[in-house]
Amino acid sequence: MASANLWSNVDRIIQSGIESKIYPGAVLLVGTENETLYEKTYGTVDEIKSTDVNTIYDLASLTKVIATTTGIMKLFEEGYLNLYDKVGHFLDVEGEKANITIFELLTHTSGMQPYSDLWRILKGEDLKREVLRIQPTCKGKMQYSCLNFITLMAIVEKITNESFDSYVSKLLNLPDTCFKPKDIECCAPTSEREGKRLRGEPDDELAYYLGGVSGNAGLFSTVRDIHTFVKRLLSGEYVTKNVVRLFTQTLVQDPADPSFKRHIGWMAPVKGGSTGDFGNETMFGHTGFTGTSLWITKEGLHVIFLTNKVFYNRWDDRIQRIRTLLHNVIFSRLLR
């Protein structure tokens, strides 16, 4: 009875987001290392076609952890880099950018600006080259920056001597997880750009104009693939459990605000954030601008919540309250 009540509350919260036109539909999976506790689809992808467990979502910034951080963890484990290697060791960059460390990129303490609008005038390799030339401007504080993870992508490509999407695809080995998905009909549409509805192309501008492949965004996946990813990560299949612990349990304080912390590559819960009131420093995960989120506890309980909330309004942030309510209800019953 208690379990039934839990899931009915979960359903009501997610359904309220559909009724309020925060997102047209959603997919939820709550699981552990050993089993799926709850899996359900809600609504539609576009007010017409129903969602299902095979719906492919634009993960936005979940790319940072599932693709980029996992790639860096693997290269770290294999001895190709360490956390205090400098960018200049791998890339031909000038100035203070060359002295930024891998650790600073992963923890957003590099001093890089949050984003760049160079995509308005440059495309493809020209855009990538100029983004990599941008210098840090705010050393001494933790500032979230997509440019950090584009730099990490370039480092991965330099070390592996292959394209980032190729390397990530082989590393993750997940059937429906990729950059530039071919099965467009299975993709949940996102926002409109240049007079067309995006479907199977990144909602993120930098990822879009970089050609669909980036270290900050651009990865597409399904709820079941992400569930498999989490299980493999926690079991030591991608990298050793020692590496997983280092990256997901190390806490890094914001030099300007010691109350704000991150893990290495991964987000840590913040007060009033998407993990709700049960969020604690041993949890790790990430959120995505398109309406995606993944949170994992140290014990392996994980909540995967995928939506395409940008379908209605890119800048509508009401999903934050949905996430908080959802995780409160789930963690109040299942947290150990």
XYZ file of C-alpha atoms in Angstrom:
336
model
C 0.000 0.000 0.000
C 2.814 2.388 0.944
C 4.588 1.672 -2.349
C 1.399 2.215 -4.350
C 0.907 5.544 -2.607
C 4.480 6.572 -3.442
C 4.067 5.939 -7.153
C 0.612 7.532 -7.327
C 2.135 10.696 -5.851
C 4.980 10.521 -8.362
C 2.478 10.148 -11.221
C 0.435 13.103 -9.981
C 3.469 15.391 -9.766
C 4.719 14.537 -13.263
C 1.215 14.744 -14.732
C 0.801 18.221 -13.242
C 3.713 19.384 -15.386
C 1.910 18.186 -18.509
C -1.343 19.862 -17.485
C 0.534 23.114 -16.818
C 2.289 22.893 -20.208
C 5.735 22.761 -18.651
C 6.487 19.801 -20.943
C 4.298 17.733 -23.312
C 5.485 14.434 -21.848
C 8.093 12.684 -19.755
C 9.760 9.372 -18.976
C 10.794 8.322 -15.477
C 12.932 5.440 -14.259
C 13.823 4.828 -10.628
C 16.305 2.017 -10.124
C 19.160 0.471 -8.199
C 22.255 -1.403 -9.316
C 20.196 -4.590 -9.376
C 16.683 -3.692 -10.484
C 14.204 -1.245 -11.911
C 11.915 -0.096 -9.111
C 9.580 1.987 -11.267
C 9.400 2.915 -14.933
C 6.649 4.914 -16.581
C 5.971 7.133 -19.571
C 3.701 10.171 -19.518
C 1.983 12.287 -22.149
C 3.347 12.919 -25.614
C 6.518 14.156 -27.265
C 4.711 16.820 -29.287
C 1.039 16.838 -28.151
C 0.365 14.101 -30.737
C 2.751 11.141 -30.519
C 2.825 9.304 -27.185
C 6.093 8.950 -25.321
C 7.498 5.466 -24.768
C 10.593 3.946 -23.189
C 12.355 4.124 -26.557
C 11.847 7.877 -26.935
C 15.245 9.461 -27.562
C 15.819 12.693 -25.641
C 18.251 15.544 -26.160
C 20.226 15.241 -22.913
C 21.708 18.757 -23.038
C 24.179 19.097 -20.133
C 23.859 15.466 -19.075
C 26.381 15.173 -21.920
C 28.922 16.667 -19.530
C 28.767 13.688 -17.180
C 27.678 10.736 -19.340
C 30.017 11.494 -22.251
C 32.767 13.940 -21.307
C 33.426 13.131 -17.656
C 33.240 9.397 -18.343
C 35.748 9.831 -21.165
C 38.106 11.788 -18.922
C 37.712 9.188 -16.154
C 38.717 6.463 -18.598
C 41.783 8.338 -19.836
C 42.702 9.100 -16.217
C 42.462 5.406 -15.321
C 44.590 4.447 -18.327
C 47.324 6.923 -17.414
C 46.943 9.370 -20.290
C 46.281 12.319 -18.005
C 46.082 13.356 -14.367
C 43.829 15.911 -12.745
C 46.565 18.524 -12.456
C 47.840 18.309 -16.009
C 47.549 21.689 -17.705
C 45.595 22.420 -20.868
C 48.796 23.590 -22.549
C 50.251 20.094 -22.193
C 47.672 18.845 -24.697
C 46.477 21.822 -26.736
C 48.227 24.655 -28.528
C 46.646 27.516 -26.592
C 48.101 30.786 -25.370
C 48.076 32.872 -22.219
C 46.482 31.839 -18.954
C 44.307 29.287 -20.763
C 47.383 27.066 -21.096
C 47.789 26.973 -17.295
C 44.251 25.805 -16.501
C 44.240 22.262 -15.106
C 41.991 19.326 -15.940
C 40.730 19.541 -12.353
C 39.734 23.195 -12.816
C 37.882 22.413 -16.038
C 35.968 19.537 -14.414
C 35.049 21.535 -11.299
C 34.252 24.831 -13.034
C 37.029 26.643 -11.171
C 38.966 27.561 -14.319
C 37.718 31.137 -14.472
C 36.170 30.626 -17.909
C 33.067 32.612 -18.826
C 29.784 30.640 -18.773
C 29.104 30.602 -22.515
C 29.993 32.245 -25.826
C 27.879 33.753 -28.570
C 30.574 33.137 -31.184
C 28.092 30.673 -32.697
C 26.318 33.700 -34.167
C 29.206 34.339 -36.566
C 31.207 31.088 -36.749
C 30.433 27.444 -37.461
C 32.133 24.057 -37.251
C 35.900 23.899 -36.829
C 36.205 27.698 -37.005
C 33.860 27.999 -34.041
C 35.686 25.294 -32.112
C 39.076 26.902 -32.724
C 37.938 30.314 -31.512
C 36.118 28.918 -28.466
C 39.334 27.169 -27.431
C 41.189 30.488 -27.642
C 38.928 32.231 -25.107
C 40.867 33.179 -21.963
C 39.727 32.869 -18.316
C 38.353 36.073 -16.808
C 37.138 35.219 -13.298
C 39.727 33.109 -11.491
C 39.065 32.523 -7.815
C 35.457 31.412 -7.917
C 33.378 28.512 -9.120
C 31.597 29.589 -12.304
C 29.715 27.020 -14.352
C 30.999 27.134 -17.920
C 30.146 25.129 -21.012
C 33.513 26.221 -22.417
C 35.286 24.041 -19.837
C 33.729 20.930 -21.311
C 34.360 21.925 -24.907
C 38.018 22.221 -23.898
C 37.849 18.766 -22.289
C 36.375 17.383 -25.511
C 39.328 18.780 -27.458
C 41.733 17.155 -24.991
C 39.992 13.787 -25.381
C 40.263 14.082 -29.171
C 43.946 15.010 -28.962
C 44.808 12.059 -26.713
C 42.738 9.463 -28.574
C 43.392 10.793 -32.075
C 39.758 10.237 -33.002
C 36.556 12.229 -33.108
C 34.803 12.768 -29.793
C 31.566 11.143 -30.929
C 33.390 8.041 -32.149
C 35.342 7.685 -28.904
C 32.260 8.171 -26.728
C 30.166 5.744 -28.771
C 32.722 2.958 -28.385
C 33.306 3.693 -24.703
C 29.641 3.783 -23.667
C 28.503 0.991 -26.001
C 24.816 1.828 -25.607
C 22.445 1.099 -28.536
C 20.419 4.328 -28.482
C 22.984 6.765 -27.086
C 24.864 8.923 -29.566
C 25.513 12.307 -31.062
C 23.641 13.107 -34.291
C 21.004 10.334 -34.005
C 19.784 8.866 -37.274
C 16.371 7.704 -36.038
C 14.845 11.179 -35.997
C 11.272 9.924 -35.631
C 12.128 8.446 -32.225
C 13.548 11.755 -30.978
C 11.509 14.093 -28.812
C 11.392 17.499 -30.531
C 12.773 20.509 -28.682
C 12.657 24.220 -29.523
C 12.427 26.050 -32.843
C 15.489 27.466 -34.587
C 15.744 29.261 -37.905
C 12.075 28.590 -38.576
C 12.135 24.844 -37.927
C 11.398 22.567 -34.995
C 14.576 20.842 -33.806
C 14.423 17.057 -33.737
C 17.577 14.983 -33.422
C 19.720 18.133 -33.455
C 21.048 19.786 -30.284
C 18.953 22.480 -28.669
C 22.190 23.967 -27.317
C 23.535 26.607 -29.719
C 27.223 25.807 -29.374
C 26.645 22.082 -29.848
C 24.328 22.779 -32.790
C 26.747 25.059 -34.637
C 29.724 22.850 -33.811
C 27.999 20.305 -36.043
C 26.079 18.346 -33.421
C 29.042 17.076 -31.400
C 30.300 18.848 -28.295
C 31.577 18.163 -24.814
C 28.996 20.393 -23.163
C 25.824 19.151 -24.895
C 24.574 17.238 -27.926
C 24.289 13.665 -26.637
C 20.956 11.875 -27.157
C 19.724 8.854 -25.228
C 16.804 6.891 -23.782
C 15.821 6.260 -20.187
C 16.814 2.585 -20.399
C 20.224 3.352 -21.878
C 20.902 5.783 -19.035
C 19.793 3.131 -16.532
C 22.307 0.738 -18.118
C 24.974 3.450 -18.013
C 24.440 3.994 -14.282
C 24.580 0.272 -13.510
C 27.795 -0.151 -15.520
C 29.362 2.917 -13.931
C 28.593 1.789 -10.382
C 29.698 -1.798 -11.005
C 33.115 -0.720 -12.279
C 32.516 -1.719 -15.891
C 33.570 1.621 -17.416
C 36.317 2.467 -14.924
C 37.351 0.995 -11.591
C 35.227 1.681 -8.528
C 38.155 3.609 -7.057
C 38.048 6.042 -9.977
C 34.265 6.354 -9.673
C 34.620 7.148 -5.959
C 37.319 9.744 -6.602
C 35.222 11.620 -9.151
C 31.816 11.286 -7.465
C 32.658 11.561 -3.757
C 35.375 14.236 -3.735
C 33.836 17.559 -2.701
C 35.232 20.795 -4.094
C 34.262 24.077 -2.447
C 33.618 27.293 -4.314
C 36.542 29.533 -3.251
C 34.131 32.479 -3.148
C 31.306 30.613 -1.351
C 32.319 27.581 0.757
C 28.666 26.524 1.107
C 28.535 25.721 -2.622
C 30.249 22.489 -3.639
C 30.711 20.217 -6.623
C 32.152 16.797 -7.306
C 34.736 16.230 -10.047
C 32.817 16.530 -13.311
C 29.561 15.818 -11.485
C 27.190 18.161 -9.702
C 26.535 17.830 -5.977
C 23.092 18.744 -4.595
C 22.566 22.353 -3.518
C 20.072 23.694 -1.008
C 16.772 24.319 -2.762
C 17.987 22.440 -5.839
C 16.490 19.705 -7.984
C 17.255 16.863 -5.550
C 14.882 18.428 -3.040
C 15.280 18.572 0.710
C 16.895 15.138 0.986
C 19.822 16.051 -1.246
C 23.148 15.396 0.449
C 26.814 15.692 -0.432
C 27.242 12.005 -1.239
C 24.722 12.216 -4.108
C 25.965 13.027 -7.591
C 24.269 13.794 -10.884
C 23.436 16.565 -13.316
C 20.572 18.423 -14.934
C 20.036 19.420 -18.556
C 18.560 22.621 -19.998
C 16.140 20.661 -22.199
C 14.418 19.260 -19.092
C 16.526 16.220 -18.237
C 18.024 15.119 -14.936
C 19.930 12.230 -13.384
C 20.663 11.842 -9.670
C 22.464 8.922 -8.041
C 23.004 8.101 -4.372
C 26.186 6.559 -3.020
C 24.204 3.351 -2.446
C 23.181 3.186 -6.123
C 19.583 4.400 -5.993
C 19.057 6.573 -9.056
C 16.312 8.725 -10.533
C 16.258 9.401 -14.286
C 13.693 12.013 -15.331
C 13.607 12.958 -19.017
C 11.425 15.631 -20.606
C 11.556 18.019 -23.557
C 10.397 21.080 -21.613
C 11.950 23.437 -24.187
C 9.194 22.352 -26.602
C 6.975 25.083 -25.157
C 9.379 27.711 -23.861
C 13.152 27.530 -23.616
C 13.275 29.889 -20.653
C 10.426 28.480 -18.570
C 12.040 27.291 -15.326
C 8.930 25.850 -13.657
C 10.388 22.362 -14.082
C 12.663 23.165 -11.132
C 9.727 22.872 -8.725
C 8.556 19.647 -10.387
C 12.029 18.159 -9.912
C 12.143 19.200 -6.257
C 8.719 17.735 -5.467
C 9.492 14.562 -7.406
C 12.780 13.849 -5.646
C 11.319 14.719 -2.241
C 8.575 12.130 -2.675
C 10.943 9.441 -3.992
C 13.770 9.983 -1.507
C 11.386 10.265 1.462
C 10.494 6.597 0.928
C 13.516 5.033 -0.743
C 16.579 6.790 0.664
C 18.696 4.582 2.919
